[in-house]
GROMACS .gro file of C-alpha atoms in nm:
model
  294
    1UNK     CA    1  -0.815  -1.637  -2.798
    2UNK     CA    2  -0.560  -1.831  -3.006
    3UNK     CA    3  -0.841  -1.956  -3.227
    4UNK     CA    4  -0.920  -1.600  -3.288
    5UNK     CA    5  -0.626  -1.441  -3.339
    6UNK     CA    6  -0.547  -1.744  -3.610
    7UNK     CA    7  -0.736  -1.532  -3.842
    8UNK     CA    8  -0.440  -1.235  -3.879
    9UNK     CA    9  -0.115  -1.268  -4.068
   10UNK     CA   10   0.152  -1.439  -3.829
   11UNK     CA   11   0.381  -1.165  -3.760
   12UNK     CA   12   0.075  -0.955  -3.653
   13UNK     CA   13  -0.102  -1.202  -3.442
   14UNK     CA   14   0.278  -1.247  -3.237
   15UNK     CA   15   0.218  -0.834  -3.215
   16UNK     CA   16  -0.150  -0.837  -3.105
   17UNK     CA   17  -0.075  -1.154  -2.874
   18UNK     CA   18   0.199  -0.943  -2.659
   19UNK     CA   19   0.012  -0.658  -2.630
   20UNK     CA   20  -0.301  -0.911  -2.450
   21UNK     CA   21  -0.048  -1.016  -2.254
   22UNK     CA   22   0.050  -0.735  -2.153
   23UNK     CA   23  -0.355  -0.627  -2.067
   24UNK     CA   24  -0.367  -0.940  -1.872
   25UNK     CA   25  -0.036  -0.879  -1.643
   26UNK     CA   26  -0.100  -0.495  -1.578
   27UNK     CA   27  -0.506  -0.506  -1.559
   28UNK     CA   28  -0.525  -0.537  -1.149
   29UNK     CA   29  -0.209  -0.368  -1.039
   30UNK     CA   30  -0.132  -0.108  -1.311
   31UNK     CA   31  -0.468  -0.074  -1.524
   32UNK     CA   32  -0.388   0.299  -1.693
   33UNK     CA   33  -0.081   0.088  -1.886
   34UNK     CA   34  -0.281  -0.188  -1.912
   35UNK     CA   35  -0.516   0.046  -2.104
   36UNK     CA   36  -0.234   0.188  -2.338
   37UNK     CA   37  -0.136  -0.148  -2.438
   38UNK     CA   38  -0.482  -0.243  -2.518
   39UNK     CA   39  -0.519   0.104  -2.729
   40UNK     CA   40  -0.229  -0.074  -2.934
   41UNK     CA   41  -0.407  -0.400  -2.953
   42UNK     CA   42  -0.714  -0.250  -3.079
   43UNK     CA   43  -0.547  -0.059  -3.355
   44UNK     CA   44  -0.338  -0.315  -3.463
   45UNK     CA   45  -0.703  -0.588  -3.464
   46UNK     CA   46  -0.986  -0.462  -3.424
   47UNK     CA   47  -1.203  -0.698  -3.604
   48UNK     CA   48  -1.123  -0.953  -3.341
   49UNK     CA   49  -1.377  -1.036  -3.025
   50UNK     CA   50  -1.117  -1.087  -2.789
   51UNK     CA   51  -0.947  -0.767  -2.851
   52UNK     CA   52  -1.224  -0.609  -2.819
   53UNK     CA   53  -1.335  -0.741  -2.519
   54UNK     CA   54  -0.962  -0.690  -2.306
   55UNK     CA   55  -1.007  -0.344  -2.425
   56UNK     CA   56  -1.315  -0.330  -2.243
   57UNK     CA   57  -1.213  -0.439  -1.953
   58UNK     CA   58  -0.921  -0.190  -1.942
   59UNK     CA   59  -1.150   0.124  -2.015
   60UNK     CA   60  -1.395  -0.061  -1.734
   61UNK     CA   61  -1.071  -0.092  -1.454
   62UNK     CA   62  -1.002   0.310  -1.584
   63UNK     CA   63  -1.349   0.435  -1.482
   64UNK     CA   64  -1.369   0.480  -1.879
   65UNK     CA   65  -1.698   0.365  -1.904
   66UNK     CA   66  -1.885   0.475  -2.210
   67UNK     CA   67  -1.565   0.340  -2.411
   68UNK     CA   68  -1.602   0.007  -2.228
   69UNK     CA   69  -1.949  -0.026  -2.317
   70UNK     CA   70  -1.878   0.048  -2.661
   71UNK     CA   71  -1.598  -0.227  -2.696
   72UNK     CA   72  -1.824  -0.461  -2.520
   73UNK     CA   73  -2.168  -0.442  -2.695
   74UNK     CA   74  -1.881  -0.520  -3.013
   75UNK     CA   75  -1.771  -0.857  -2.863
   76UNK     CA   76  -2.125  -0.939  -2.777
   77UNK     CA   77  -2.214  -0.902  -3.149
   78UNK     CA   78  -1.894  -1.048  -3.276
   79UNK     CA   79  -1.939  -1.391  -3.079
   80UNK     CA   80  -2.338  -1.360  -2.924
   81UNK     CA   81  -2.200  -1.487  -2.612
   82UNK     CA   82  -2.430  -1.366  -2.301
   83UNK     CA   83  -2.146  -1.412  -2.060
   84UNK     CA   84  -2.039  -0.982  -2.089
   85UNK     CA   85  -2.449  -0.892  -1.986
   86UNK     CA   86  -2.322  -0.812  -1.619
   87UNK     CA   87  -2.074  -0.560  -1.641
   88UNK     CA   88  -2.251  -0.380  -1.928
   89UNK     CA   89  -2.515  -0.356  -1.687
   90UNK     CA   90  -2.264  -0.204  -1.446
   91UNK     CA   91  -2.153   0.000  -1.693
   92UNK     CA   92  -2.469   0.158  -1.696
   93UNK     CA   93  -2.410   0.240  -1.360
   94UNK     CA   94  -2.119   0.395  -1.370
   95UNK     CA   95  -2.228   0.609  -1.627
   96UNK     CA   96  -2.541   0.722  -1.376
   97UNK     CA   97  -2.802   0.517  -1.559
   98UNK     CA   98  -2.898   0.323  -1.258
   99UNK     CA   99  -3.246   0.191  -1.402
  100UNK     CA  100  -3.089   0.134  -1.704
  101UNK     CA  101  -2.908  -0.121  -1.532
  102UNK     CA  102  -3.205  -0.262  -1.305
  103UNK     CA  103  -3.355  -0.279  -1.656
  104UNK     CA  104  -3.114  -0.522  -1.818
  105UNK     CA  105  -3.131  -0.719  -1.492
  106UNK     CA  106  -3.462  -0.839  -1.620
  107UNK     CA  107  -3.417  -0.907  -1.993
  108UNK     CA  108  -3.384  -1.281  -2.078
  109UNK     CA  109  -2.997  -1.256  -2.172
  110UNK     CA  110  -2.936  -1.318  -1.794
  111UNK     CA  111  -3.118  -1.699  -1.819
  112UNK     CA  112  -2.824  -1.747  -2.096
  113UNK     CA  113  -2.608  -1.690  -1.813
  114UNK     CA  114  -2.419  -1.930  -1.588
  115UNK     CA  115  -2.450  -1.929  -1.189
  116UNK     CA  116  -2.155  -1.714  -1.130
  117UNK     CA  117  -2.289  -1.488  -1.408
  118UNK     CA  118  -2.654  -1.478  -1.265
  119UNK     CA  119  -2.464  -1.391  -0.926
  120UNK     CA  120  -2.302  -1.112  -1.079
  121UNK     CA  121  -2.612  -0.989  -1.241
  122UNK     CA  122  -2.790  -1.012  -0.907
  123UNK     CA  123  -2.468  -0.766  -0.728
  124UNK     CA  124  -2.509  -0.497  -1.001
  125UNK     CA  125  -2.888  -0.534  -0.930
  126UNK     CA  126  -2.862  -0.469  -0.589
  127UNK     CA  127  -2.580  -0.187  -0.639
  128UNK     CA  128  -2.828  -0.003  -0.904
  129UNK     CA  129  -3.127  -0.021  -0.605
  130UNK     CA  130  -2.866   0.136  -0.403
  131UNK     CA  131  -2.782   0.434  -0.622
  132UNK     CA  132  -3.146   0.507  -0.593
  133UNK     CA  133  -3.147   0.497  -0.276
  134UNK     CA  134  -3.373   0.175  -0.244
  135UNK     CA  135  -3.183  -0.005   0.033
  136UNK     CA  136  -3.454  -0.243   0.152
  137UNK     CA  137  -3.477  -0.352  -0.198
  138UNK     CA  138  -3.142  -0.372  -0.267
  139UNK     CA  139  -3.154  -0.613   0.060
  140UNK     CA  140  -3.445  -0.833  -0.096
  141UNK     CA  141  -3.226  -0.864  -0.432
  142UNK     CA  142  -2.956  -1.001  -0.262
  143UNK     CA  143  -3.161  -1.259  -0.065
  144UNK     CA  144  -3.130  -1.580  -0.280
  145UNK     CA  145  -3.052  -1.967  -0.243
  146UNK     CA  146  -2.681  -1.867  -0.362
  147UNK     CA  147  -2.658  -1.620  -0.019
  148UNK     CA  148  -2.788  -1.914   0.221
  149UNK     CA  149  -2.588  -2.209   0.081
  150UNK     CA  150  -2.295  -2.271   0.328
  151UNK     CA  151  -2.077  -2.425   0.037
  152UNK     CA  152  -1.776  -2.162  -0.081
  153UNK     CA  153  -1.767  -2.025  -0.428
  154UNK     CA  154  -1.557  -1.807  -0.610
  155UNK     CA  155  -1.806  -1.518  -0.590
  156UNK     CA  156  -1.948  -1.621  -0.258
  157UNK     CA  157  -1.705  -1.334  -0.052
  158UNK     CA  158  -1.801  -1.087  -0.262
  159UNK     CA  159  -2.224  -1.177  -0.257
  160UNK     CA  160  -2.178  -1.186   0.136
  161UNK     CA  161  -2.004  -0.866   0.163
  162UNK     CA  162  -2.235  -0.711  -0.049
  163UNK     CA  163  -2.548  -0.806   0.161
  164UNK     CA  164  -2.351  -0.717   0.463
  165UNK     CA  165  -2.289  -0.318   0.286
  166UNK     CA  166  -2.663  -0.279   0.157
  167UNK     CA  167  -2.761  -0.423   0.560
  168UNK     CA  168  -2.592  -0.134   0.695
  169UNK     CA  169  -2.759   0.091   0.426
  170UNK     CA  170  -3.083   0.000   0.564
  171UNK     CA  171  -3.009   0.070   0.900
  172UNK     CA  172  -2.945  -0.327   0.981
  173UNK     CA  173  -2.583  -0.265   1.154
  174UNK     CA  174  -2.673  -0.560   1.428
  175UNK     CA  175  -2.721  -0.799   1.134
  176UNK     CA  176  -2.450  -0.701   0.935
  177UNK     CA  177  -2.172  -0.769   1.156
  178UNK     CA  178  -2.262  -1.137   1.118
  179UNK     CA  179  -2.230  -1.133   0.757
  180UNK     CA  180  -1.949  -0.938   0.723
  181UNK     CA  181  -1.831  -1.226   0.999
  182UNK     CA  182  -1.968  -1.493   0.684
  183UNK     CA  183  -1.769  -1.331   0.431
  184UNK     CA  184  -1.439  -1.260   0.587
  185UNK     CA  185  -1.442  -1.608   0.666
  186UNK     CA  186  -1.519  -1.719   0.300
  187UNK     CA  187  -1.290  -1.474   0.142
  188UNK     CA  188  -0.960  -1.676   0.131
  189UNK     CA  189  -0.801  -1.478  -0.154
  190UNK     CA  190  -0.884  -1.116   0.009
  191UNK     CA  191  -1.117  -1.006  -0.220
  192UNK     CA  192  -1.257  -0.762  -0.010
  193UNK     CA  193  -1.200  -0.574   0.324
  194UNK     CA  194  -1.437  -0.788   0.523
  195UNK     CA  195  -1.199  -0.855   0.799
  196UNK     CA  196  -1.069  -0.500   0.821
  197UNK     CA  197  -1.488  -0.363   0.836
  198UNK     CA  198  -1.505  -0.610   1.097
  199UNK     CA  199  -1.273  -0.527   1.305
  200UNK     CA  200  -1.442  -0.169   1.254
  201UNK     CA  201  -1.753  -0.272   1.411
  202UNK     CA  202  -1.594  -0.445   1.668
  203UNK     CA  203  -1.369  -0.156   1.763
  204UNK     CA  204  -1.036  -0.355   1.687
  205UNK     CA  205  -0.761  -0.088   1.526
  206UNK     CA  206  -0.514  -0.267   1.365
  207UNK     CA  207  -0.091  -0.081   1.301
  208UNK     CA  208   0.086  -0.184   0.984
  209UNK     CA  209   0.410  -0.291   1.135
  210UNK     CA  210   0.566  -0.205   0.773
  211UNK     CA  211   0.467   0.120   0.768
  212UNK     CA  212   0.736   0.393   0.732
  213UNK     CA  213   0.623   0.653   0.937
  214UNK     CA  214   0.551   0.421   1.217
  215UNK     CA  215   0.920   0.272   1.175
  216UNK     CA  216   1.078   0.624   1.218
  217UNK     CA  217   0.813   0.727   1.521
  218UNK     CA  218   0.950   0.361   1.701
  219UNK     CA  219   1.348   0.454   1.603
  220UNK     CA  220   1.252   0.802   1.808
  221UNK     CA  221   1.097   0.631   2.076
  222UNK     CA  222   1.415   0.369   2.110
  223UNK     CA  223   1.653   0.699   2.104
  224UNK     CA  224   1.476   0.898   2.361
  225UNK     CA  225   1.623   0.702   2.652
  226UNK     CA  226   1.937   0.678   2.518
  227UNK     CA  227   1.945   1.093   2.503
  228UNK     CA  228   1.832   1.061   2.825
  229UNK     CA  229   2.073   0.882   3.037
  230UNK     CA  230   2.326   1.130   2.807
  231UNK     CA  231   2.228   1.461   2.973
  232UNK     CA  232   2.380   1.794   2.911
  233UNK     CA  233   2.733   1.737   3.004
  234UNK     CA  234   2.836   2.082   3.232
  235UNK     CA  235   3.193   2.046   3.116
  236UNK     CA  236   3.107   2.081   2.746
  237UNK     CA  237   3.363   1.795   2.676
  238UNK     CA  238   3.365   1.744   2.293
  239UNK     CA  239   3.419   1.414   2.117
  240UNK     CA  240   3.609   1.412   1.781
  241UNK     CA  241   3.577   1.090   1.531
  242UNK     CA  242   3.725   1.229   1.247
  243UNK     CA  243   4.037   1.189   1.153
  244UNK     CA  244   4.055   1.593   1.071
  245UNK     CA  245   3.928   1.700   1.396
  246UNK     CA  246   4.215   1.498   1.608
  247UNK     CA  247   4.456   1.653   1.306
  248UNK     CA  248   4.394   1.985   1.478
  249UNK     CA  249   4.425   1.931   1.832
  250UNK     CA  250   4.721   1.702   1.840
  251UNK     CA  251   5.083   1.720   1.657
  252UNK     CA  252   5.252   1.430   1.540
  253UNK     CA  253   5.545   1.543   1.871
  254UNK     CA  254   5.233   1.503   2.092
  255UNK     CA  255   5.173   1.123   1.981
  256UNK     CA  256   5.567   0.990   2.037
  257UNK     CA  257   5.611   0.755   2.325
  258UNK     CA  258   5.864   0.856   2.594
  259UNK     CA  259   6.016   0.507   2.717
  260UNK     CA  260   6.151   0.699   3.028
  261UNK     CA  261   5.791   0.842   3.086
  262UNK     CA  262   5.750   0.846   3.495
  263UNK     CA  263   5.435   0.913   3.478
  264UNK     CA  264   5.423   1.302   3.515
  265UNK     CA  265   5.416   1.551   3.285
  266UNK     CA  266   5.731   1.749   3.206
  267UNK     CA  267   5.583   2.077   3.248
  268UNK     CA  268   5.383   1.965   3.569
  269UNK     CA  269   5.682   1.856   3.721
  270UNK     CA  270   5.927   2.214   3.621
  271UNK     CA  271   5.606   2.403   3.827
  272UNK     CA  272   5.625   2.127   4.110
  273UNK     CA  273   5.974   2.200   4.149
  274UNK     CA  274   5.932   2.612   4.140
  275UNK     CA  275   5.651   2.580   4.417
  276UNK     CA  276   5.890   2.420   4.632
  277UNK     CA  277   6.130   2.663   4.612
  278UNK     CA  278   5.926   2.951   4.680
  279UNK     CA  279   5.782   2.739   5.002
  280UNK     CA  280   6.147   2.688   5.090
  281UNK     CA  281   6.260   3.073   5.045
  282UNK     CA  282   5.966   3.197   5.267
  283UNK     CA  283   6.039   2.934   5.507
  284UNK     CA  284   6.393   3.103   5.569
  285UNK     CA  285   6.259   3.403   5.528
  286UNK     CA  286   6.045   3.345   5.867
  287UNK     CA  287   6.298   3.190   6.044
  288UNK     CA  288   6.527   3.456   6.020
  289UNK     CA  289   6.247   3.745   6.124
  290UNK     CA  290   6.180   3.510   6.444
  291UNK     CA  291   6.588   3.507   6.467
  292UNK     CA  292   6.600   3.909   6.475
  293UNK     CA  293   6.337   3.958   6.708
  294UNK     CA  294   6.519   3.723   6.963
   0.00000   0.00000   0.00000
């Protein structure tokens, strides 16, 4: 790419370099801004293959797909490199031109291609067979010496899984457990869902411990008790935190410390003392009716 880009004027290469950059960083995790930035890249060069070609890849990760086949029959004739034959194919596909695709599985270009290539060639294959709904043959298309080897390649996940998917489209479930088995095991940079599909057969349900909504339904769960033991309190007693709230129930009289404090209130004690005077009054008061009536 730095070969190619040798051909603009400095200052504009630096410009068109950025913005592949940019294509590269944003293509898997953000690919509508990985897009925009390619838009740039192909305005600012687009006499230049490898512009070209990461703007095909962005319309392809956008679902743009007649715009990706455009940008990518242009690198093919820029550099007549075979290596782009596969996703034009699936191009095809996504545009609904299924035979289209089983088509250019069979013209010599793919021969030009290397093994991952001819792997690739042989997935979009299969996938077109499935679009038509010919799931035993998508099966057979699959079958090949790069599905039985036991040694782990960079596409072999993704060729296992795929067998596993059109097995299950032809009504193979029972067989398709163990290859979903093969390529979970061989898929070491996740890849695919193999583990999660199965752990569907097998009836396993997994809980992402991260997940909000599960986080708030446990903090419920761990304040339930805690409510519990609470109750309703029958004396509707009332807690105050703020400083506001104690403000207005207490004066700054109520809070002085009496050194001489006895430990009863005054005003309990003034009501003591008037209780026992009115006990004493109608205690004379008897005696003296029990003194007349002698």
């Amino acid at each position: 790419m730095r070969q190619e880009l040798k051909s603009l004027p400095k200052t504009l290469a630096d410009d068109v370099a950025r913005n592949l950059v940019m294509v590269a960083r944003l293509l898997d995790g953000e690919p509508e801004e990985a897009y925009q930035y390619s838009r740039v890249a192909l305005r600012l060069a687009s006499r230049v293959a490898a512009v070209r070609e990461a703007a095909g890849f962005a319309s392809y990760m956008t679902q743009r797909y007649s715009e990706a086949l455009t940008e990518f029959r242009a690198a093919r004739r820029m550099t007549g490199r075979a290596d782009l034959w596969p996703v034009m194919a699936d191009c095809e596909r996504g545009l609904g031109r299924p035979e289209r695709a089983l088509a250019m599985a069979g013209e010599p270009e793919v021969k030009q291609l290397d093994k991952a290539g001819q792997v690739e060639m042989r997935l979009v294959a299969a996938g077109a067979r499935s679009d038509m709904e010919q799931f035993d043959a998508a099966v057979v298309t699959l079958q090949s010496p790069e599905l039985a080897s036991s040694t782990v390649h960079s596409w072999t996940a993704r060729l296992r899984y795929a067998y596993a998917e059109a097995l299950i489209a032809a009504g193979r479930g029972d067989e398709a457990r163990d290859w979903f088995a093969k390529a979970a095991e061989a898929d070491t940079d996740g890849s695919t869902n193999a583990s999660e599909r199965l752990a569907e057969i097998d009836g396993v349900e997994f809980t992402d411990a991260l997940d909000p909504e599960l986080a708030e339904d446990d903090a419920e769960q761990a304040d339930a008790p805690a409510k519990k033991r609470g109750g309703d309190n029958s004396d509707d007693r009332v807690i105050f935190e703020d400083e506001e709230d104690v403000e207005e129930y207490y004066d700054e009289d109520d809070l002085e410390i009496d050194e001489e404090f006895d430990g009863v209130m005054p005003e309990r004690a003034e009501d003591a003392k008037a209780d026992e005077a009115e006990k004493a009054e109608k205690s004379d008061e008897a005696e003296a009716k029990g003194d007349a009536q002698a």
